[in-house]
Short mmCIF file of C-alpha atoms in Angstrom, two decimals:
data_model
loop_
_atom_site.label_atom_id
_atom_site.label_comp_id
_atom_site.label_asym_id
_atom_site.label_seq_id
_atom_site.Cartn_x
_atom_site.Cartn_y
_atom_site.Cartn_z
CA UNK A 258 -57.32 -8.39 5.25
CA UNK A 259 -55.21 -7.41 2.34
CA UNK A 260 -52.18 -5.04 2.85
CA UNK A 261 -53.04 -1.94 0.02
CA UNK A 262 -50.31 0.63 1.62
CA UNK A 263 -49.21 0.44 -1.40
CA UNK A 264 -51.72 0.74 -4.11
CA UNK A 265 -52.18 3.41 -6.14
CA UNK A 266 -55.55 5.65 -5.14
CA UNK A 267 -56.78 5.27 -8.32
CA UNK A 268 -56.54 1.30 -8.11
CA UNK A 269 -58.77 1.20 -5.27
CA UNK A 270 -62.77 0.60 -5.11
CA UNK A 271 -65.46 -0.24 -2.92
CA UNK A 272 -65.82 -3.19 -5.18
CA UNK A 273 -62.71 -4.79 -4.54
CA UNK A 274 -61.92 -2.91 -0.65
CA UNK A 275 -62.78 -4.35 2.48
CA UNK A 276 -63.00 -2.88 5.92
CA UNK A 277 -60.27 -4.86 7.18
CA UNK A 278 -57.85 -4.08 4.39
CA UNK A 279 -54.48 -1.61 5.79
CA UNK A 280 -54.28 1.36 3.30
CA UNK A 281 -51.70 3.31 4.87
CA UNK A 282 -48.45 1.51 7.50
CA UNK A 283 -50.94 2.05 10.45
CA UNK A 284 -54.26 2.54 9.31
CA UNK A 285 -57.39 0.30 8.48
CA UNK A 286 -60.10 1.25 6.17
CA UNK A 287 -62.87 1.11 8.68
CA UNK A 288 -60.82 3.64 10.51
CA UNK A 289 -62.00 6.34 8.15
CA UNK A 290 -65.54 6.00 8.68
CA UNK A 291 -65.54 5.17 12.11
CA UNK A 292 -68.10 6.94 13.71
CA UNK A 293 -69.43 6.71 17.68
CA UNK A 294 -72.49 8.83 17.27
CA UNK A 295 -73.52 7.22 14.28
CA UNK A 296 -72.89 3.39 15.83
CA UNK A 297 -74.97 5.23 18.79
CA UNK A 298 -77.68 6.54 16.35
CA UNK A 299 -78.07 3.71 13.84
CA UNK A 300 -76.83 6.60 10.79
CA UNK A 301 -75.26 4.45 8.03
CA UNK A 302 -71.66 6.10 7.35
CA UNK A 303 -70.41 4.68 4.45
CA UNK A 304 -69.13 5.89 1.53
CA UNK A 305 -70.88 6.63 -1.29
CA UNK A 306 -68.54 6.48 -3.85
CA UNK A 307 -65.01 5.47 -4.87
CA UNK A 308 -64.09 9.29 -4.36
CA UNK A 309 -65.17 9.66 -0.91
CA UNK A 310 -62.90 6.79 -0.35
CA UNK A 311 -59.97 7.58 -2.20
CA UNK A 312 -59.63 11.07 -0.51
CA UNK A 313 -59.96 9.83 2.73
CA UNK A 314 -57.57 6.67 1.90
CA UNK A 315 -54.92 9.72 1.09
CA UNK A 316 -56.11 12.17 4.22
CA UNK A 317 -54.76 8.68 5.73
CA UNK A 318 -51.92 8.41 4.26
CA UNK A 319 -50.10 11.69 4.24
CA UNK A 320 -51.45 12.92 7.27
CA UNK A 321 -52.94 10.20 9.91
CA UNK A 322 -49.77 8.54 8.80
CA UNK A 323 -47.14 11.59 9.82
CA UNK A 324 -49.25 11.88 12.76
CA UNK A 325 -49.11 8.25 14.17
CA UNK A 326 -45.67 8.02 13.30
CA UNK A 327 -44.68 11.50 15.29
CA UNK A 328 -47.09 10.88 18.13
CA UNK A 329 -48.15 7.13 18.36
CA UNK A 330 -51.01 5.24 18.43
CA UNK A 331 -54.13 7.59 18.73
CA UNK A 332 -57.48 7.24 16.50
CA UNK A 333 -59.02 9.69 14.52
CA UNK A 334 -62.34 11.29 16.08
CA UNK A 335 -63.58 11.75 12.71
CA UNK A 336 -62.92 11.78 9.04
CA UNK A 337 -65.41 10.57 6.52
CA UNK A 338 -69.11 11.60 7.86
CA UNK A 339 -72.13 10.70 5.32
CA UNK A 340 -74.78 13.53 4.79
CA UNK A 341 -76.77 11.69 7.00
CA UNK A 342 -74.09 11.94 10.00
CA UNK A 343 -73.75 15.29 9.24
CA UNK A 344 -76.88 16.35 9.62
CA UNK A 345 -77.67 15.04 13.10
CA UNK A 346 -74.17 16.07 14.24
CA UNK A 347 -75.17 19.57 13.01
CA UNK A 348 -79.31 19.39 13.78
CA UNK A 349 -79.93 20.20 10.32
CA UNK A 350 -83.27 19.55 8.63
CA UNK A 351 -83.48 15.97 6.10
CA UNK A 352 -83.10 18.38 3.08
CA UNK A 353 -79.75 20.18 4.17
CA UNK A 354 -77.10 19.09 2.18
CA UNK A 355 -73.46 19.99 3.99
CA UNK A 356 -70.21 21.63 2.53
CA UNK A 357 -67.80 20.36 5.38
CA UNK A 358 -64.29 18.85 3.64
CA UNK A 359 -65.45 15.46 5.71
CA UNK A 360 -68.57 14.49 3.78
CA UNK A 361 -65.57 14.57 0.96
CA UNK A 362 -63.15 12.17 3.01
CA UNK A 363 -60.62 15.01 2.29
CA UNK A 364 -60.43 16.19 6.74
CA UNK A 365 -60.00 14.66 9.93
CA UNK A 366 -60.29 15.85 13.34
CA UNK A 367 -57.42 14.96 15.55
CA UNK A 368 -56.40 14.77 19.58
CA UNK A 369 -53.86 13.20 20.88
CA UNK A 370 -53.83 11.93 24.56
CA UNK A 371 -51.47 14.31 26.58
CA UNK A 372 -50.59 16.22 23.72
CA UNK A 373 -52.16 19.64 23.83
CA UNK A 374 -54.56 21.58 20.90
CA UNK A 375 -52.15 24.41 20.08
CA UNK A 376 -48.63 23.10 19.89
CA UNK A 377 -50.55 19.78 17.65
CA UNK A 378 -52.13 22.03 15.22
CA UNK A 379 -48.57 24.08 15.22
CA UNK A 380 -46.99 20.30 14.92
CA UNK A 381 -48.51 19.49 11.98
CA UNK A 382 -48.16 23.40 10.02
CA UNK A 383 -44.79 22.51 10.52
CA UNK A 384 -44.21 19.12 9.66
CA UNK A 385 -47.17 17.62 7.00
CA UNK A 386 -46.07 17.81 3.60
CA UNK A 387 -48.81 19.49 2.73
CA UNK A 388 -52.80 20.45 3.96
CA UNK A 389 -55.54 22.88 2.72
CA UNK A 390 -56.65 23.94 6.10
CA UNK A 391 -55.05 23.10 9.72
CA UNK A 392 -57.99 24.77 12.10
CA UNK A 393 -57.62 24.89 16.14
CA UNK A 394 -60.72 23.77 17.09
CA UNK A 395 -63.21 24.72 20.20
CA UNK A 396 -59.66 25.70 22.14
CA UNK A 397 -60.10 26.94 25.13
CA UNK A 398 -57.21 27.46 27.86
CA UNK A 399 -59.60 27.92 30.61
CA UNK A 400 -60.11 24.30 30.40
CA UNK A 401 -56.93 22.92 29.72
CA UNK A 402 -54.48 22.34 27.23
CA UNK A 403 -56.24 19.50 26.00
CA UNK A 404 -59.34 21.25 25.14
CA UNK A 405 -60.85 21.03 21.66
CA UNK A 406 -59.38 19.19 18.42
CA UNK A 407 -57.32 19.58 15.60
CA UNK A 408 -58.87 19.75 12.14
CA UNK A 409 -57.05 19.31 9.06
CA UNK A 410 -57.94 19.06 5.83
CA UNK A 411 -56.27 17.28 2.78
CA UNK A 412 -57.27 17.82 -1.54
CA UNK A 413 -57.19 15.19 -2.88
CA UNK A 414 -54.99 14.43 -6.17
CA UNK A 415 -56.08 16.51 -8.57
CA UNK A 416 -58.45 18.78 -6.68
CA UNK A 417 -56.58 22.01 -7.37
CA UNK A 418 -54.58 23.51 -5.41
CA UNK A 419 -53.98 23.50 -1.18
CA UNK A 420 -54.60 26.62 0.25
CA UNK A 421 -52.35 25.96 3.42
CA UNK A 422 -54.78 27.96 5.50
CA UNK A 423 -54.77 28.03 9.47
CA UNK A 424 -57.49 29.26 11.80
CA UNK A 425 -59.04 28.97 14.55
CA UNK A 426 -62.28 28.47 15.68
CA UNK A 427 -62.65 30.09 19.35
CA UNK A 428 -65.05 31.60 21.14
CA UNK A 429 -65.09 35.43 20.66
CA UNK A 430 -65.26 37.34 24.58
CA UNK A 431 -66.88 40.21 23.84
CA UNK A 432 -70.13 38.35 21.87
CA UNK A 433 -69.84 34.96 23.19
CA UNK A 434 -70.40 33.62 19.88
CA UNK A 435 -67.76 30.83 18.06
CA UNK A 436 -65.63 32.64 15.47
CA UNK A 437 -63.22 31.90 13.26
CA UNK A 438 -59.70 33.68 13.17
CA UNK A 439 -56.98 33.57 11.01
CA UNK A 440 -54.11 31.91 12.63
CA UNK A 441 -53.57 29.45 15.55
CA UNK A 442 -54.09 30.83 18.53
CA UNK A 443 -55.81 30.34 22.13
CA UNK A 444 -58.04 34.12 22.07
CA UNK A 445 -59.74 36.56 19.41
CA UNK A 446 -57.67 39.50 20.14
#
């Protein structure tokens, strides 16, 4: 295991990094690609290029590390997702190409045991130095304060300005469909 916490992003590559290398004070490379679904189904979930690796390391340093410092140890639900994993997760055909920020290494899904999902999303919006999107996903107060998860994305350096968008992906009681709405909230109305 090498300590690459201070290694500049541009000096990180698939050729010189190993899964157990430390890339942030409390995160190792393998934590950015781990997926229970990929493991169960035998789906490869490796970074395809240095670009996705560097984006995920940037996300770990700027998003995951501050969350860990504030709330203690946790494992992100999902960071990088290969195209093959996205297809299985979203039940899509083999020819489908996902545009999810997860496939680019610049998004994570987070839950903190004992921390209400909506509170975690608001904490992230108020305390992270920057973000592209924070989405409170699948939160339903009828299922308890920890239902759903928080999706946080951050564009890598040189990839454009972060939008700082706050959204919720929740069920519309009128249609029964899941919808995106502006803001961090529990209900559509």
